[in-house]
PDB file of C-alpha atoms and ligand atoms in Angstrom:
ATOM      1  CA  UNK K   1      32.918 142.849 -33.129  1.00  0.00           C
ATOM      2  CA  UNK K   2      33.303 139.356 -34.500  1.00  0.00           C
ATOM      3  CA  UNK K   3      36.975 140.088 -34.991  1.00  0.00           C
ATOM      4  CA  UNK K   4      37.385 141.101 -31.368  1.00  0.00           C
ATOM      5  CA  UNK K   5      35.718 137.933 -30.126  1.00  0.00           C
ATOM      6  CA  UNK K   6      37.993 135.875 -32.343  1.00  0.00           C
ATOM      7  CA  UNK K   7      41.012 137.747 -31.019  1.00  0.00           C
ATOM      8  CA  UNK K   8      40.071 137.268 -27.358  1.00  0.00           C
ATOM      9  CA  UNK K   9      39.411 133.619 -27.975  1.00  0.00           C
ATOM     10  CA  UNK K  10      42.824 133.251 -29.573  1.00  0.00           C
ATOM     11  CA  UNK K  11      44.407 135.111 -26.668  1.00  0.00           C
ATOM     12  CA  UNK K  12      42.647 132.922 -24.116  1.00  0.00           C
ATOM     13  CA  UNK K  13      43.807 129.829 -25.932  1.00  0.00           C
ATOM     14  CA  UNK K  14      47.364 131.085 -26.068  1.00  0.00           C
ATOM     15  CA  UNK K  15      47.249 131.866 -22.363  1.00  0.00           C
ATOM     16  CA  UNK K  16      45.847 128.446 -21.557  1.00  0.00           C
ATOM     17  CA  UNK K  17      48.670 126.886 -23.544  1.00  0.00           C
ATOM     18  CA  UNK K  18      51.305 128.890 -21.693  1.00  0.00           C
ATOM     19  CA  UNK K  19      49.736 127.831 -18.409  1.00  0.00           C
ATOM     20  CA  UNK K  20      49.623 124.177 -19.313  1.00  0.00           C
ATOM     21  CA  UNK K  21      53.245 124.398 -20.421  1.00  0.00           C
ATOM     22  CA  UNK K  22      54.600 126.027 -17.260  1.00  0.00           C
ATOM     23  CA  UNK K  23      52.475 123.809 -15.042  1.00  0.00           C
ATOM     24  CA  UNK K  24      54.157 120.653 -16.286  1.00  0.00           C
ATOM     25  CA  UNK K  25      57.539 122.335 -16.492  1.00  0.00           C
ATOM     26  CA  UNK K  26      58.081 122.142 -20.236  1.00  0.00           C
ATOM     27  CA  UNK K  27      58.523 119.139 -22.450  1.00  0.00           C
ATOM     28  CA  UNK K  28      60.710 116.247 -21.373  1.00  0.00           C
ATOM     29  CA  UNK K  29      63.359 117.236 -23.829  1.00  0.00           C
ATOM     30  CA  UNK K  30      63.517 120.729 -22.411  1.00  0.00           C
ATOM     31  CA  UNK K  31      63.750 119.479 -18.893  1.00  0.00           C
ATOM     32  CA  UNK K  32      66.650 117.270 -19.933  1.00  0.00           C
ATOM     33  CA  UNK K  33      68.484 120.150 -21.565  1.00  0.00           C
ATOM     34  CA  UNK K  34      67.995 122.465 -18.644  1.00  0.00           C
ATOM     35  CA  UNK K  35      69.049 119.981 -15.995  1.00  0.00           C
ATOM     36  CA  UNK K  36      72.098 118.309 -17.407  1.00  0.00           C
ATOM     37  CA  UNK K  37      75.366 119.462 -15.855  1.00  0.00           C
ATOM     38  CA  UNK K  38      78.576 119.332 -17.867  1.00  0.00           C
ATOM     39  CA  UNK K  39      82.204 120.254 -17.177  1.00  0.00           C
ATOM     40  CA  UNK K  40      81.753 123.607 -18.921  1.00  0.00           C
ATOM     41  CA  UNK K  41      78.246 125.053 -18.882  1.00  0.00           C
ATOM     42  CA  UNK K  42      76.554 124.872 -22.265  1.00  0.00           C
ATOM     43  CA  UNK K  43      79.238 122.607 -23.750  1.00  0.00           C
ATOM     44  CA  UNK K  44      79.678 118.874 -24.193  1.00  0.00           C
ATOM     45  CA  UNK K  45      83.368 117.962 -24.149  1.00  0.00           C
ATOM     46  CA  UNK K  46      84.292 114.809 -26.041  1.00  0.00           C
ATOM     47  CA  UNK K  47      87.605 113.146 -25.186  1.00  0.00           C
ATOM     48  CA  UNK K  48      88.988 111.324 -28.203  1.00  0.00           C
ATOM     49  CA  UNK K  49      92.087 110.372 -30.155  1.00  0.00           C
ATOM     50  CA  UNK K  50      91.436 111.734 -33.631  1.00  0.00           C
ATOM     51  CA  UNK K  51      93.721 109.440 -35.620  1.00  0.00           C
ATOM     52  CA  UNK K  52      91.177 106.688 -36.009  1.00  0.00           C
ATOM     53  CA  UNK K  53      89.344 106.978 -39.323  1.00  0.00           C
ATOM     54  CA  UNK K  54      86.431 106.650 -40.034  1.00  0.00           C
ATOM     55  CA  UNK K  55      85.407 107.187 -36.384  1.00  0.00           C
ATOM     56  CA  UNK K  56      87.422 110.328 -35.645  1.00  0.00           C
ATOM     57  CA  UNK K  57      89.963 112.210 -37.707  1.00  0.00           C
ATOM     58  CA  UNK K  58      90.987 115.761 -38.492  1.00  0.00           C
ATOM     59  CA  UNK K  59      89.243 117.399 -41.435  1.00  0.00           C
ATOM     60  CA  UNK K  60      90.845 119.549 -44.147  1.00  0.00           C
ATOM     61  CA  UNK K  61      89.607 122.728 -42.517  1.00  0.00           C
ATOM     62  CA  UNK K  62      91.416 121.904 -39.274  1.00  0.00           C
ATOM     63  CA  UNK K  63      88.321 120.646 -37.459  1.00  0.00           C
ATOM     64  CA  UNK K  64      87.234 117.107 -36.673  1.00  0.00           C
ATOM     65  CA  UNK K  65      85.006 114.656 -38.500  1.00  0.00           C
ATOM     66  CA  UNK K  66      83.987 111.011 -38.458  1.00  0.00           C
ATOM     67  CA  UNK K  67      81.252 108.716 -37.207  1.00  0.00           C
ATOM     68  CA  UNK K  68      81.832 109.402 -33.499  1.00  0.00           C
ATOM     69  CA  UNK K  69      82.119 113.144 -34.056  1.00  0.00           C
ATOM     70  CA  UNK K  70      78.809 113.296 -35.931  1.00  0.00           C
ATOM     71  CA  UNK K  71      76.965 111.098 -33.444  1.00  0.00           C
ATOM     72  CA  UNK K  72      78.313 113.260 -30.594  1.00  0.00           C
ATOM     73  CA  UNK K  73      77.193 116.382 -32.470  1.00  0.00           C
ATOM     74  CA  UNK K  74      73.679 114.971 -32.808  1.00  0.00           C
ATOM     75  CA  UNK K  75      73.611 114.079 -29.089  1.00  0.00           C
ATOM     76  CA  UNK K  76      74.838 117.557 -28.110  1.00  0.00           C
ATOM     77  CA  UNK K  77      72.163 119.139 -30.298  1.00  0.00           C
ATOM     78  CA  UNK K  78      69.427 117.137 -28.591  1.00  0.00           C
ATOM     79  CA  UNK K  79      70.712 118.281 -25.198  1.00  0.00           C
ATOM     80  CA  UNK K  80      71.047 121.875 -26.339  1.00  0.00           C
ATOM     81  CA  UNK K  81      74.823 121.825 -25.813  1.00  0.00           C
ATOM     82  CA  UNK K  82      77.717 122.815 -28.054  1.00  0.00           C
ATOM     83  CA  UNK K  83      80.037 119.923 -28.882  1.00  0.00           C
ATOM     84  CA  UNK K  84      83.748 120.511 -28.243  1.00  0.00           C
ATOM     85  CA  UNK K  85      86.149 117.801 -29.470  1.00  0.00           C
ATOM     86  CA  UNK K  86      89.302 117.428 -27.374  1.00  0.00           C
ATOM     87  CA  UNK K  87      92.004 115.431 -29.145  1.00  0.00           C
ATOM     88  CA  UNK K  88      94.482 113.587 -26.904  1.00  0.00           C
ATOM     89  CA  UNK K  89      96.490 110.357 -26.583  1.00  0.00           C
ATOM     90  CA  UNK K  90      94.202 107.330 -26.558  1.00  0.00           C
ATOM     91  CA  UNK K  91      95.545 106.365 -23.107  1.00  0.00           C
ATOM     92  CA  UNK K  92      94.114 109.633 -21.674  1.00  0.00           C
ATOM     93  CA  UNK K  93      90.609 109.269 -23.122  1.00  0.00           C
ATOM     94  CA  UNK K  94      89.116 107.276 -20.230  1.00  0.00           C
ATOM     95  CA  UNK K  95      91.210 108.816 -17.435  1.00  0.00           C
ATOM     96  CA  UNK K  96      90.222 112.359 -18.452  1.00  0.00           C
ATOM     97  CA  UNK K  97      86.529 111.452 -18.096  1.00  0.00           C
ATOM     98  CA  UNK K  98      87.202 109.583 -14.874  1.00  0.00           C
ATOM     99  CA  UNK K  99      88.965 112.592 -13.347  1.00  0.00           C
ATOM    100  CA  UNK K 100      86.146 114.941 -14.379  1.00  0.00           C
ATOM    101  CA  UNK K 101      88.067 116.931 -17.003  1.00  0.00           C
ATOM    102  CA  UNK K 102      85.927 115.699 -19.909  1.00  0.00           C
ATOM    103  CA  UNK K 103      82.240 114.819 -20.278  1.00  0.00           C
ATOM    104  CA  UNK K 104      82.263 111.844 -22.642  1.00  0.00           C
ATOM    105  CA  UNK K 105      84.845 109.356 -23.866  1.00  0.00           C
ATOM    106  CA  UNK K 106      84.095 108.563 -27.493  1.00  0.00           C
ATOM    107  CA  UNK K 107      86.893 107.032 -29.496  1.00  0.00           C
ATOM    108  CA  UNK K 108      85.764 103.826 -31.170  1.00  0.00           C
ATOM    109  CA  UNK K 109      85.979 102.818 -27.554  1.00  0.00           C
ATOM    110  CA  UNK K 110      85.515  99.123 -26.814  1.00  0.00           C
ATOM    111  CA  UNK K 111      83.479  98.090 -23.788  1.00  0.00           C
ATOM    112  CA  UNK K 112      85.375  95.718 -21.505  1.00  0.00           C
ATOM    113  CA  UNK K 113      85.257  94.661 -17.851  1.00  0.00           C
ATOM    114  CA  UNK K 114      88.400  96.539 -16.849  1.00  0.00           C
ATOM    115  CA  UNK K 115      87.134  99.822 -18.310  1.00  0.00           C
ATOM    116  CA  UNK K 116      83.689  99.293 -16.750  1.00  0.00           C
ATOM    117  CA  UNK K 117      85.387  99.714 -13.371  1.00  0.00           C
ATOM    118  CA  UNK K 118      86.438 103.237 -14.361  1.00  0.00           C
ATOM    119  CA  UNK K 119      83.517 104.635 -16.370  1.00  0.00           C
ATOM    120  CA  UNK K 120      79.873 103.813 -17.089  1.00  0.00           C
ATOM    121  CA  UNK K 121      79.169 102.806 -20.674  1.00  0.00           C
ATOM    122  CA  UNK K 122      76.087 103.797 -22.664  1.00  0.00           C
ATOM    123  CA  UNK K 123      74.298 101.425 -25.017  1.00  0.00           C
ATOM    124  CA  UNK K 124      76.569 100.308 -27.787  1.00  0.00           C
ATOM    125  CA  UNK K 125      76.279 102.022 -31.169  1.00  0.00           C
ATOM    126  CA  UNK K 126      78.728 100.042 -33.337  1.00  0.00           C
ATOM    127  CA  UNK K 127      80.654  96.785 -33.569  1.00  0.00           C
ATOM    128  CA  UNK K 128      84.428  96.611 -33.812  1.00  0.00           C
ATOM    129  CA  UNK K 129      86.472  93.702 -35.087  1.00  0.00           C
ATOM    130  CA  UNK K 130      90.137  93.418 -34.227  1.00  0.00           C
ATOM    131  CA  UNK K 131      91.865  92.705 -37.518  1.00  0.00           C
ATOM    132  CA  UNK K 132      95.343  91.953 -38.745  1.00  0.00           C
ATOM    133  CA  UNK K 133      97.228  94.040 -41.307  1.00  0.00           C
ATOM    134  CA  UNK K 134     100.286  92.478 -42.965  1.00  0.00           C
ATOM    135  CA  UNK K 135     102.462  93.221 -45.992  1.00  0.00           C
ATOM    136  CA  UNK K 136     101.252  91.687 -49.262  1.00  0.00           C
ATOM    137  CA  UNK K 137     104.071  89.109 -49.310  1.00  0.00           C
ATOM    138  CA  UNK K 138     103.606  88.065 -45.676  1.00  0.00           C
ATOM    139  CA  UNK K 139     103.530  84.413 -44.545  1.00  0.00           C
ATOM    140  CA  UNK K 140     101.039  85.341 -41.816  1.00  0.00           C
ATOM    141  CA  UNK K 141      97.673  83.963 -42.987  1.00  0.00           C
ATOM    142  CA  UNK K 142      95.661  83.616 -39.768  1.00  0.00           C
ATOM    143  CA  UNK K 143      95.732  84.872 -36.169  1.00  0.00           C
ATOM    144  CA  UNK K 144      97.674  81.808 -34.898  1.00  0.00           C
ATOM    145  CA  UNK K 145     100.522  82.658 -37.291  1.00  0.00           C
ATOM    146  CA  UNK K 146     101.261  85.725 -35.176  1.00  0.00           C
ATOM    147  CA  UNK K 147     103.042  83.446 -32.705  1.00  0.00           C
ATOM    148  CA  UNK K 148     106.688  84.446 -32.482  1.00  0.00           C
ATOM    149  CA  UNK K 149     106.203  87.422 -34.811  1.00  0.00           C
ATOM    150  CA  UNK K 150     106.685  91.083 -34.044  1.00  0.00           C
ATOM    151  CA  UNK K 151     103.278  92.765 -33.635  1.00  0.00           C
ATOM    152  CA  UNK K 152     102.556  96.491 -33.651  1.00  0.00           C
ATOM    153  CA  UNK K 153      99.524  97.976 -31.865  1.00  0.00           C
ATOM    154  CA  UNK K 154      98.256 101.313 -30.664  1.00  0.00           C
ATOM    155  CA  UNK K 155      99.108 101.952 -27.037  1.00  0.00           C
ATOM    156  CA  UNK K 156      96.348 101.171 -24.530  1.00  0.00           C
ATOM    157  CA  UNK K 157      93.985  99.566 -27.040  1.00  0.00           C
ATOM    158  CA  UNK K 158      92.189  96.247 -26.751  1.00  0.00           C
ATOM    159  CA  UNK K 159      94.306  95.043 -29.694  1.00  0.00           C
ATOM    160  CA  UNK K 160      97.395  95.615 -27.575  1.00  0.00           C
ATOM    161  CA  UNK K 161      95.832  93.903 -24.564  1.00  0.00           C
ATOM    162  CA  UNK K 162      94.802  90.754 -26.536  1.00  0.00           C
ATOM    163  CA  UNK K 163      98.121  90.458 -28.354  1.00  0.00           C
ATOM    164  CA  UNK K 164     100.260  90.805 -25.265  1.00  0.00           C
ATOM    165  CA  UNK K 165      98.107  88.218 -23.479  1.00  0.00           C
ATOM    166  CA  UNK K 166      98.107  85.777 -26.397  1.00  0.00           C
ATOM    167  CA  UNK K 167     101.614  86.226 -27.780  1.00  0.00           C
ATOM    168  CA  UNK K 168     103.627  87.705 -24.904  1.00  0.00           C
ATOM    169  CA  UNK K 169     104.505  91.259 -23.991  1.00  0.00           C
ATOM    170  CA  UNK K 170     107.917  91.165 -25.559  1.00  0.00           C
ATOM    171  CA  UNK K 171     106.479  90.427 -28.998  1.00  0.00           C
ATOM    172  CA  UNK K 172     104.201  93.467 -29.015  1.00  0.00           C
ATOM    173  CA  UNK K 173     105.361  97.012 -29.630  1.00  0.00           C
ATOM    174  CA  UNK K 174     102.974  99.828 -28.823  1.00  0.00           C
ATOM    175  CA  UNK K 175     102.778 103.000 -30.893  1.00  0.00           C
ATOM    176  CA  UNK K 176     101.235 106.342 -30.159  1.00  0.00           C
ATOM    177  CA  UNK K 177      98.584 105.864 -32.837  1.00  0.00           C
ATOM    178  CA  UNK K 178      97.459 103.445 -35.525  1.00  0.00           C
ATOM    179  CA  UNK K 179      99.149 105.364 -38.342  1.00  0.00           C
ATOM    180  CA  UNK K 180     102.594 105.139 -36.717  1.00  0.00           C
ATOM    181  CA  UNK K 181     102.104 101.409 -36.124  1.00  0.00           C
ATOM    182  CA  UNK K 182     101.324 101.042 -39.831  1.00  0.00           C
ATOM    183  CA  UNK K 183     104.453 103.037 -40.738  1.00  0.00           C
ATOM    184  CA  UNK K 184     106.473 100.598 -38.619  1.00  0.00           C
ATOM    185  CA  UNK K 185     104.959  97.706 -40.601  1.00  0.00           C
ATOM    186  CA  UNK K 186     105.855  99.374 -43.899  1.00  0.00           C
ATOM    187  CA  UNK K 187     109.364 100.030 -42.583  1.00  0.00           C
ATOM    188  CA  UNK K 188     109.781  96.368 -41.617  1.00  0.00           C
ATOM    189  CA  UNK K 189     110.053  97.032 -37.876  1.00  0.00           C
ATOM    190  CA  UNK K 190     107.025  94.817 -37.147  1.00  0.00           C
ATOM    191  CA  UNK K 191     105.492  91.876 -39.049  1.00  0.00           C
ATOM    192  CA  UNK K 192     101.826  92.741 -38.452  1.00  0.00           C
ATOM    193  CA  UNK K 193      99.554  95.414 -36.995  1.00  0.00           C
ATOM    194  CA  UNK K 194      96.484  94.476 -34.969  1.00  0.00           C
ATOM    195  CA  UNK K 195      93.828  97.190 -34.959  1.00  0.00           C
ATOM    196  CA  UNK K 196      90.054  97.670 -35.397  1.00  0.00           C
ATOM    197  CA  UNK K 197      88.770  96.641 -38.847  1.00  0.00           C
ATOM    198  CA  UNK K 198      87.423  99.932 -40.179  1.00  0.00           C
ATOM    199  CA  UNK K 199      90.561 101.946 -39.370  1.00  0.00           C
ATOM    200  CA  UNK K 200      92.541  98.950 -40.731  1.00  0.00           C
ATOM    201  CA  UNK K 201      90.679  99.196 -44.050  1.00  0.00           C
ATOM    202  CA  UNK K 202      91.445 102.915 -44.237  1.00  0.00           C
ATOM    203  CA  UNK K 203      95.149 102.314 -43.548  1.00  0.00           C
ATOM    204  CA  UNK K 204      95.356  99.564 -46.171  1.00  0.00           C
ATOM    205  CA  UNK K 205      93.598 101.794 -48.697  1.00  0.00           C
ATOM    206  CA  UNK K 206      95.946 104.732 -48.142  1.00  0.00           C
ATOM    207  CA  UNK K 207      99.229 102.739 -48.134  1.00  0.00           C
ATOM    208  CA  UNK K 208     100.669 100.546 -50.898  1.00  0.00           C
ATOM    209  CA  UNK K 209     101.789  96.966 -50.326  1.00  0.00           C
ATOM    210  CA  UNK K 210      99.517  96.125 -47.400  1.00  0.00           C
ATOM    211  CA  UNK K 211      96.604  93.745 -46.992  1.00  0.00           C
ATOM    212  CA  UNK K 212      94.037  92.842 -44.401  1.00  0.00           C
ATOM    213  CA  UNK K 213      93.632  89.205 -43.339  1.00  0.00           C
ATOM    214  CA  UNK K 214      90.131  87.762 -43.799  1.00  0.00           C
ATOM    215  CA  UNK K 215      90.008  86.113 -40.399  1.00  0.00           C
ATOM    216  CA  UNK K 216      89.019  88.356 -37.542  1.00  0.00           C
ATOM    217  CA  UNK K 217      90.994  88.266 -34.326  1.00  0.00           C
ATOM    218  CA  UNK K 218      88.266  89.415 -31.890  1.00  0.00           C
ATOM    219  CA  UNK K 219      84.836  91.049 -31.940  1.00  0.00           C
ATOM    220  CA  UNK K 220      83.726  93.838 -29.650  1.00  0.00           C
ATOM    221  CA  UNK K 221      81.205  96.633 -28.993  1.00  0.00           C
ATOM    222  CA  UNK K 222      81.772 100.383 -29.047  1.00  0.00           C
ATOM    223  CA  UNK K 223      80.049 102.669 -26.549  1.00  0.00           C
ATOM    224  CA  UNK K 224      80.400 106.065 -24.881  1.00  0.00           C
ATOM    225  CA  UNK K 225      82.146 106.257 -21.492  1.00  0.00           C
ATOM    226  CA  UNK K 226      80.819 108.639 -18.825  1.00  0.00           C
ATOM    227  CA  UNK K 227      81.978 109.540 -15.301  1.00  0.00           C
ATOM    228  CA  UNK K 228      80.397 107.234 -12.711  1.00  0.00           C
ATOM    229  CA  UNK K 229      79.222 110.209 -10.622  1.00  0.00           C
ATOM    230  CA  UNK K 230      77.477 111.961 -13.544  1.00  0.00           C
ATOM    231  CA  UNK K 231      74.194 110.051 -13.437  1.00  0.00           C
ATOM    232  CA  UNK K 232      72.135 112.886 -14.994  1.00  0.00           C
ATOM    233  CA  UNK K 233      74.543 113.286 -17.858  1.00  0.00           C
ATOM    234  CA  UNK K 234      74.549 109.515 -18.317  1.00  0.00           C
ATOM    235  CA  UNK K 235      70.744 109.399 -18.583  1.00  0.00           C
ATOM    236  CA  UNK K 236      70.669 112.369 -20.966  1.00  0.00           C
ATOM    237  CA  UNK K 237      73.399 111.064 -23.286  1.00  0.00           C
ATOM    238  CA  UNK K 238      72.162 107.480 -23.246  1.00  0.00           C
ATOM    239  CA  UNK K 239      68.588 108.649 -23.885  1.00  0.00           C
ATOM    240  CA  UNK K 240      69.664 110.835 -26.803  1.00  0.00           C
ATOM    241  CA  UNK K 241      71.775 108.013 -28.276  1.00  0.00           C
ATOM    242  CA  UNK K 242      68.836 105.626 -27.996  1.00  0.00           C
ATOM    243  CA  UNK K 243      66.613 108.045 -29.911  1.00  0.00           C
ATOM    244  CA  UNK K 244      69.272 108.542 -32.589  1.00  0.00           C
ATOM    245  CA  UNK K 245      69.581 104.781 -33.001  1.00  0.00           C
ATOM    246  CA  UNK K 246      65.816 104.312 -33.189  1.00  0.00           C
ATOM    247  CA  UNK K 247      65.152 107.095 -35.696  1.00  0.00           C
ATOM    248  CA  UNK K 248      67.896 105.891 -38.058  1.00  0.00           C
ATOM    249  CA  UNK K 249      70.296 108.815 -37.553  1.00  0.00           C
ATOM    250  CA  UNK K 250      73.131 106.571 -36.348  1.00  0.00           C
ATOM    251  CA  UNK K 251      72.748 104.279 -39.381  1.00  0.00           C
ATOM    252  CA  UNK K 252      72.718 107.264 -41.684  1.00  0.00           C
ATOM    253  CA  UNK K 253      75.956 108.607 -40.198  1.00  0.00           C
ATOM    254  CA  UNK K 254      77.637 105.182 -40.388  1.00  0.00           C
ATOM    255  CA  UNK K 255      76.562 104.761 -44.040  1.00  0.00           C
ATOM    256  CA  UNK K 256      78.031 108.147 -44.895  1.00  0.00           C
ATOM    257  CA  UNK K 257      81.504 107.047 -43.765  1.00  0.00           C
ATOM    258  CA  UNK K 258      81.458 103.298 -44.453  1.00  0.00           C
ATOM    259  CA  UNK K 259      80.437 102.426 -47.966  1.00  0.00           C
ATOM    260  CA  UNK K 260      78.957  98.945 -48.371  1.00  0.00           C
ATOM    261  CA  UNK K 261      81.281  96.641 -50.313  1.00  0.00           C
TER     262      UNK K 261
HETATM  263  N1  LIG Q 301      88.588  99.801 -30.010  1.00  0.00           N
HETATM  264  C1  LIG Q 301      89.906  99.873 -29.490  1.00  0.00           C
HETATM  265  C2  LIG Q 301      89.867 100.110 -28.004  1.00  0.00           C
HETATM  266  O1  LIG Q 301      88.890 100.580 -27.488  1.00  0.00           O
HETATM  267  C3  LIG Q 301      90.756 100.921 -30.168  1.00  0.00           C
HETATM  268  C4  LIG Q 301      90.249 102.317 -30.093  1.00  0.00           C
HETATM  269  C5  LIG Q 301      91.228 103.359 -30.555  1.00  0.00           C
HETATM  270  N2  LIG Q 301      90.572 104.598 -30.742  1.00  0.00           N
HETATM  271  C6  LIG Q 301      91.136 105.749 -31.166  1.00  0.00           C
HETATM  272  N3  LIG Q 301      90.365 106.773 -31.318  1.00  0.00           N
HETATM  273  N4  LIG Q 301      92.399 105.821 -31.404  1.00  0.00           N
HETATM  274  O2  LIG Q 301      90.805  99.852 -27.315  1.00  0.00           O
END
């Protein structure tokens, strides 16, 4: 008899719980996951250019890895979505989100006024520093020395924009990605490459005869770009990113890829 009473009590409690749950429509997190609309149901499509280590690059098994990829994976998980990485030219990253083909633009993407007209940016999650790579024997010692020199940049990047403004269009050659710009420097076609500092460090590490100048050229913030009409998705992604920053996940991911010197 005692057993039966215990059982009914447990049942009643369980029922009460179910009621309370349905009455308030589930937890906030669940509501978020159920409501958020993406380009393909159940998936979060990330537009990127995966030649930008340590933020995004191809992995040995043919997939993608890097800081942005792992942060996006953690965001997708929170929203109960499957992350799909779509690799493309850097110049298509923002336009593909703007035209509604992709959900998020995440590519070590610098926030600037021009881009803010085309997409909404989340909170920032990392800092970027435009840096200068030269050959070891170069006479270029500081940003001002770039005057009159041939500069290589990745097409459509802030590095390209600053250099063409500061040193003139005709002195800047744009390349499809950072690695090809670096090959041009090694081949003597340009005198310097201007690119974000962490990719720059990776390129210097993996190629002989190059060095990074100590003086930074410009400092900037990285954030995720989202279609201006996707307000729900914006709230969901920004909210998830905020949580991942607060609970230390973002720091942990950054530390995994960028070892302190
Ligand atoms: N931070 C620079 C910019 O936003 C360069 C980004 C390049 N990113 C890439 N995944 N290739 O313009």
